[in-house]
Short mmCIF file of C-alpha atoms in Angstrom, two decimals:
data_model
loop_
_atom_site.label_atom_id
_atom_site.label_comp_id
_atom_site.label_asym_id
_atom_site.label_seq_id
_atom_site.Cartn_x
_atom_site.Cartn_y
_atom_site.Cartn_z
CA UNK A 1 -0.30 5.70 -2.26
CA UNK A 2 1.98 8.09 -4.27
CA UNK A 3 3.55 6.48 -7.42
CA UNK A 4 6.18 7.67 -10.14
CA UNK A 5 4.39 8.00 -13.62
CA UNK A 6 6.14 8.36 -16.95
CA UNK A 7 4.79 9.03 -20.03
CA UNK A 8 4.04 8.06 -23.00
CA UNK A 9 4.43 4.00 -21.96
CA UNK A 10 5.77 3.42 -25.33
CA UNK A 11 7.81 5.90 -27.86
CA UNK A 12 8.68 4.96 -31.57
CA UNK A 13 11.16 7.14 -33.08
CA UNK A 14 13.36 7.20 -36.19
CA UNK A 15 17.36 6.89 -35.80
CA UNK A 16 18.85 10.51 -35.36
CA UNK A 17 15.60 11.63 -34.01
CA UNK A 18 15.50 13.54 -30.41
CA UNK A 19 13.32 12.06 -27.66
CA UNK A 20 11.94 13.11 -24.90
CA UNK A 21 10.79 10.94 -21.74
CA UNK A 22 8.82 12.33 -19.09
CA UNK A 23 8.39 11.32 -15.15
CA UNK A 24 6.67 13.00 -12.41
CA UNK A 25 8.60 11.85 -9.12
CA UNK A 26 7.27 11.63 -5.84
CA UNK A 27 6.39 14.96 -4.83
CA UNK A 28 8.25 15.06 -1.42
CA UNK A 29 11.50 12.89 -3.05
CA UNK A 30 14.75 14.82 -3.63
CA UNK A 31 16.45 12.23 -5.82
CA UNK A 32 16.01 11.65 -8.90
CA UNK A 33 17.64 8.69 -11.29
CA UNK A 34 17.01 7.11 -15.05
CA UNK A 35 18.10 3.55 -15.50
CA UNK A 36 17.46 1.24 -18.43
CA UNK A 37 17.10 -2.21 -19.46
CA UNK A 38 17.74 -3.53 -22.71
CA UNK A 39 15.48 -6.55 -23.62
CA UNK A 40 16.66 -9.69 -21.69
CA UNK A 41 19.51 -7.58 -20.24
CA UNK A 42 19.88 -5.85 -16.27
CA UNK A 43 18.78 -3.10 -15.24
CA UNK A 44 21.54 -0.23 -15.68
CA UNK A 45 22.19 2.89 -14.06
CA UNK A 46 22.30 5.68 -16.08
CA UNK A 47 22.20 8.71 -14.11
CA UNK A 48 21.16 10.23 -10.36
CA UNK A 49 20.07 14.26 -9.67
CA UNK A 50 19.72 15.97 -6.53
CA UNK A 51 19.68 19.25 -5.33
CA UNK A 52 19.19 20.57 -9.61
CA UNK A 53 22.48 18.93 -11.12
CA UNK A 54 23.51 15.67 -11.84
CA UNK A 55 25.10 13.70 -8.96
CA UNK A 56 26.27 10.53 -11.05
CA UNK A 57 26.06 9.76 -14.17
CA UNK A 58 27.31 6.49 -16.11
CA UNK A 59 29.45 5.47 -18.91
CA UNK A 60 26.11 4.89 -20.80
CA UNK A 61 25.05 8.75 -20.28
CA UNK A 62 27.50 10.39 -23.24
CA UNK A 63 26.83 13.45 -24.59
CA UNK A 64 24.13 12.57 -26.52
CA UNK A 65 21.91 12.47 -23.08
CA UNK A 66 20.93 15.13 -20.74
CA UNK A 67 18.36 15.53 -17.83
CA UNK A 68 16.58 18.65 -16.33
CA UNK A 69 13.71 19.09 -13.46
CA UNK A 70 12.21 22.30 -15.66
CA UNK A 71 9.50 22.90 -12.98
CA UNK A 72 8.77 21.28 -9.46
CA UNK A 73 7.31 17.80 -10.73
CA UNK A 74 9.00 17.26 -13.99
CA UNK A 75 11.88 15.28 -14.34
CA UNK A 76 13.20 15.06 -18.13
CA UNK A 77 15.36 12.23 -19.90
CA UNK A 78 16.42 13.96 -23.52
CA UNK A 79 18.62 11.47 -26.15
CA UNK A 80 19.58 14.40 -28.66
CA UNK A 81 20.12 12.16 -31.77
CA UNK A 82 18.92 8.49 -31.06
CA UNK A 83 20.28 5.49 -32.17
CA UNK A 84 19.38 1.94 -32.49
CA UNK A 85 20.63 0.53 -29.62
CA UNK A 86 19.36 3.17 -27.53
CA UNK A 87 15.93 1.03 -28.17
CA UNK A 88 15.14 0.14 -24.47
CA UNK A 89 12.68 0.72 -21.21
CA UNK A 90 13.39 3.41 -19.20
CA UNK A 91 12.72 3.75 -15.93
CA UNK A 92 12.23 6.65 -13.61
CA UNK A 93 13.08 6.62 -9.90
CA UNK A 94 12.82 8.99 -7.05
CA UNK A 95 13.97 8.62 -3.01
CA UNK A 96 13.31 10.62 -0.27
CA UNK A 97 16.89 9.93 0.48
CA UNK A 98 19.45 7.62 0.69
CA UNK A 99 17.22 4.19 0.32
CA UNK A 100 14.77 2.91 -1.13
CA UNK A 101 14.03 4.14 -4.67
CA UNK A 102 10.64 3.91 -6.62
CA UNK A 103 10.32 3.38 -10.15
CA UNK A 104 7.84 4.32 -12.46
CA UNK A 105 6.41 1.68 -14.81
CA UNK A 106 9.05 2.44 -17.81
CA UNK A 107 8.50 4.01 -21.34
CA UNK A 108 9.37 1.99 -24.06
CA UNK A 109 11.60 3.37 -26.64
CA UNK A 110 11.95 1.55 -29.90
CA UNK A 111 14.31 3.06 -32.18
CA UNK A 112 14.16 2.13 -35.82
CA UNK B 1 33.77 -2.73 -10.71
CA UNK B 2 30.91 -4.45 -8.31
CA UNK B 3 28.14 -6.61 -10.02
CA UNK B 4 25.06 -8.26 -8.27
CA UNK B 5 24.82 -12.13 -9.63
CA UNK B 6 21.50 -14.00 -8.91
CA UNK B 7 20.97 -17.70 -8.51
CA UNK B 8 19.58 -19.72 -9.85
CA UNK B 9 18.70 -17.81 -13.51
CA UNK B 10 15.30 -19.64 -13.15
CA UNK B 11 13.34 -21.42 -10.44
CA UNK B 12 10.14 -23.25 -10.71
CA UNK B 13 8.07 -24.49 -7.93
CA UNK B 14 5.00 -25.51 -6.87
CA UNK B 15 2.44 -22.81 -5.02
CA UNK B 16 2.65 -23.20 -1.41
CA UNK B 17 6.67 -24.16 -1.34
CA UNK B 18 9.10 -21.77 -0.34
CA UNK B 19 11.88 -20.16 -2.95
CA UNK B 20 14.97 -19.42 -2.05
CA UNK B 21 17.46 -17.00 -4.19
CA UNK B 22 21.02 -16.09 -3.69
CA UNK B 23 23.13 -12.82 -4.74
CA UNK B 24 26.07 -12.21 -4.76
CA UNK B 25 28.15 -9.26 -5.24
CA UNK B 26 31.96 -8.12 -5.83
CA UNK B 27 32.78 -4.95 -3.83
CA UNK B 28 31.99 -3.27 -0.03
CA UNK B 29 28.09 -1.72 0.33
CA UNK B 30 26.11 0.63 1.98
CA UNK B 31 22.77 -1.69 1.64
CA UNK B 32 21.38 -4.40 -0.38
CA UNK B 33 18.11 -3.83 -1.82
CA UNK B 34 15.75 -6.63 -3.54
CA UNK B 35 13.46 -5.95 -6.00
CA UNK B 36 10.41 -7.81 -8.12
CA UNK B 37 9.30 -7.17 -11.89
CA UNK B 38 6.33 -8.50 -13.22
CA UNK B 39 7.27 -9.00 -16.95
CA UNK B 40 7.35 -6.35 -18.79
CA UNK B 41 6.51 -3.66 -16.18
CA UNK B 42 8.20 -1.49 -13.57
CA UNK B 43 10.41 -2.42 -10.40
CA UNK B 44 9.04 -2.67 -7.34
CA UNK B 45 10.67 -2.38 -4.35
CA UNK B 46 11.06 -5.50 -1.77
CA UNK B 47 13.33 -5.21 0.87
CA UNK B 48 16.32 -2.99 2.01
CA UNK B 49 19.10 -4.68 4.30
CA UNK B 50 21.62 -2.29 5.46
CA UNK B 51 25.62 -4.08 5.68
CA UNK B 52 25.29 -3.71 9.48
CA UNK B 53 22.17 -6.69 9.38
CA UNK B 54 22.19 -9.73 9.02
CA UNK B 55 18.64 -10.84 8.90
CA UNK B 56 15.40 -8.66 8.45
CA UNK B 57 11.53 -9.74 7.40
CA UNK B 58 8.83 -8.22 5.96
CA UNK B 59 5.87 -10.44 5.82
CA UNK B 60 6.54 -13.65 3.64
CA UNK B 61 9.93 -12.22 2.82
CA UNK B 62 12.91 -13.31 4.70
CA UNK B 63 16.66 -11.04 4.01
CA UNK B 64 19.70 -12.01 4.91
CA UNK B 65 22.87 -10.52 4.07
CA UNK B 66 26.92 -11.79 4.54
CA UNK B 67 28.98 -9.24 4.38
CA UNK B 68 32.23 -11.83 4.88
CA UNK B 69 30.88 -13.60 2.20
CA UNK B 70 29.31 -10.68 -0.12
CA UNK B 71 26.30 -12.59 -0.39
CA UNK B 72 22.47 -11.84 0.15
CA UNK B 73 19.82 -14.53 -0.10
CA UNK B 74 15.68 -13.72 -0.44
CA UNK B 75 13.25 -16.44 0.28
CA UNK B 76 9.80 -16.52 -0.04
CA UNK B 77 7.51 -18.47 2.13
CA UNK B 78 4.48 -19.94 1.19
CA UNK B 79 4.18 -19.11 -2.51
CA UNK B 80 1.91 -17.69 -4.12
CA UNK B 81 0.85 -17.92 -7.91
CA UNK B 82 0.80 -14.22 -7.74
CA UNK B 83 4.75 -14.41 -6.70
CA UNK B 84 5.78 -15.57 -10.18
CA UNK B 85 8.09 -12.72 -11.45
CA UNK B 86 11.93 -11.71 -11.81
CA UNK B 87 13.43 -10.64 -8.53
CA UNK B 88 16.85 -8.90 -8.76
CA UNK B 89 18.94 -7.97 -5.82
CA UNK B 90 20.77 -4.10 -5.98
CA UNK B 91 23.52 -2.83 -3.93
CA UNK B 92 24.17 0.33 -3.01
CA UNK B 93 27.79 2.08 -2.37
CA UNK B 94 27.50 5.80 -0.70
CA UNK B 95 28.94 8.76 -3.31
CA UNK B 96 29.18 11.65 -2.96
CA UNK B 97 25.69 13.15 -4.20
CA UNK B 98 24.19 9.63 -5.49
CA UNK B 99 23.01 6.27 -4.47
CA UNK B 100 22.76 4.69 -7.82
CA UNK B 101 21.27 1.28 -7.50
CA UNK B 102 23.74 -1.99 -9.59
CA UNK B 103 21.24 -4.60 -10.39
CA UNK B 104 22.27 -7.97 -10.47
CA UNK B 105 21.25 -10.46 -13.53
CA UNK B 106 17.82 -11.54 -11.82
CA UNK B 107 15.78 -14.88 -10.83
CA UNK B 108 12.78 -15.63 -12.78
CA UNK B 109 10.89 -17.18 -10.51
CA UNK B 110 7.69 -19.56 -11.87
CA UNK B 111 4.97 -20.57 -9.05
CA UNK B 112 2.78 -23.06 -10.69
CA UNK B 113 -0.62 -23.94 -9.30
#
């Protein structure tokens, strides 16, 4: 059965540092989406992509984020300079269209 | 802006009961979508109910959706040990390009032996 994958499962990085997540969506999806989860807290959305530019994006997705499908599989999350509370899972998500969404199984960010 | 509540916040029962858990949610939808997380891992994805159902199944899983009332409940027949998790209801609204998913607070749900 096909799956979303993300890697790496778990990313340590220094405050101010850039990061970069990585998910390979469902080859035959067309939408794409990031949400997070702080530890203990909901799931939030942060932003949706279709058709090669952003769709929605959330209060949460400032400046300091950004998101690009640099090939046919890839599907990038960037934080330029990170900061502490960006410390959360992300989670990848794809749709063949307007329902039900797979995840992938998150990459841990710990920012310290 | 719309926001998915879950009740209860925990529920613990015995393996073979049922568990039942309520959402409910603030503004219009498209669909209301449940979902289950193992701790620490990814979602995965339950059930959809679209606002024009009221009631839909799949397997041990039992939807229904109020649309007067803005309120979804999931139940679980026959539980397993394997059920224990957090399940979190989503609801979808229709934009323009997206169909960004607001997750509600979640259930933990604890299925003892």
């Amino acid at each position: 059965e096909p799956e979303v994958t993300q890697t790496p499962s778990h990313q340590v990085t220094q405050m101010g540092q850039e990061v970069i997540l990585h998910c390979v969506p469902i080859s035959n999806h067309l939408y794409f989406y990031w949400y997070r989860q702080i530890l203990g807290q909901k799931v939030e959305f942060l932003v949706s992509f279709y058709n090669n530019e952003i769709s929605e994006k959330s209060e949460i997705f400032d400046d300091q984020f950004s998101v690009e499908r640099p090939d046919g599989s890839n599907f990038t999350l960037k934080i330029r300079s990170t900061k502490l509370e960006d410390s959360a899972m992300y989670f990848c998500a794809s749709s063949e269209a307007r329902y039900e969404q797979y995840f992938g199984p998150g990459t841990r960010l710990t920012v310290t | 802006s719309q926001q998915g509540e879950e009740d209860p916040q925990a529920l613990s029962i015995q393996e073979g009961e049922n568990a039942t858990m309520n959402c409910s949610y603030k503004t219009s939808i498209n669909n209301l979508q449940w979902y289950r997380q193992n701790s620490g891992r990814g979602l995965v994805h339950l059930i959809l109910i679209r606002s024009n159902e009221r009631e839909k199944h799949s397997g041990r899983l039992r939807v229904t959706l109020d649309t007067s009332k803005k309120s979804s409940s999931l139940l679980i027949t026959a539980s397993r040990a394997a059920d224990t998790a957090s399940y979190f209801c989503a609801t979808v609204v229709y934009t323009g390009g997206g169909n960004k998913l607001t997750f509600g607070t979640g259930t933990q749900l604890k299925v003892e032996l």
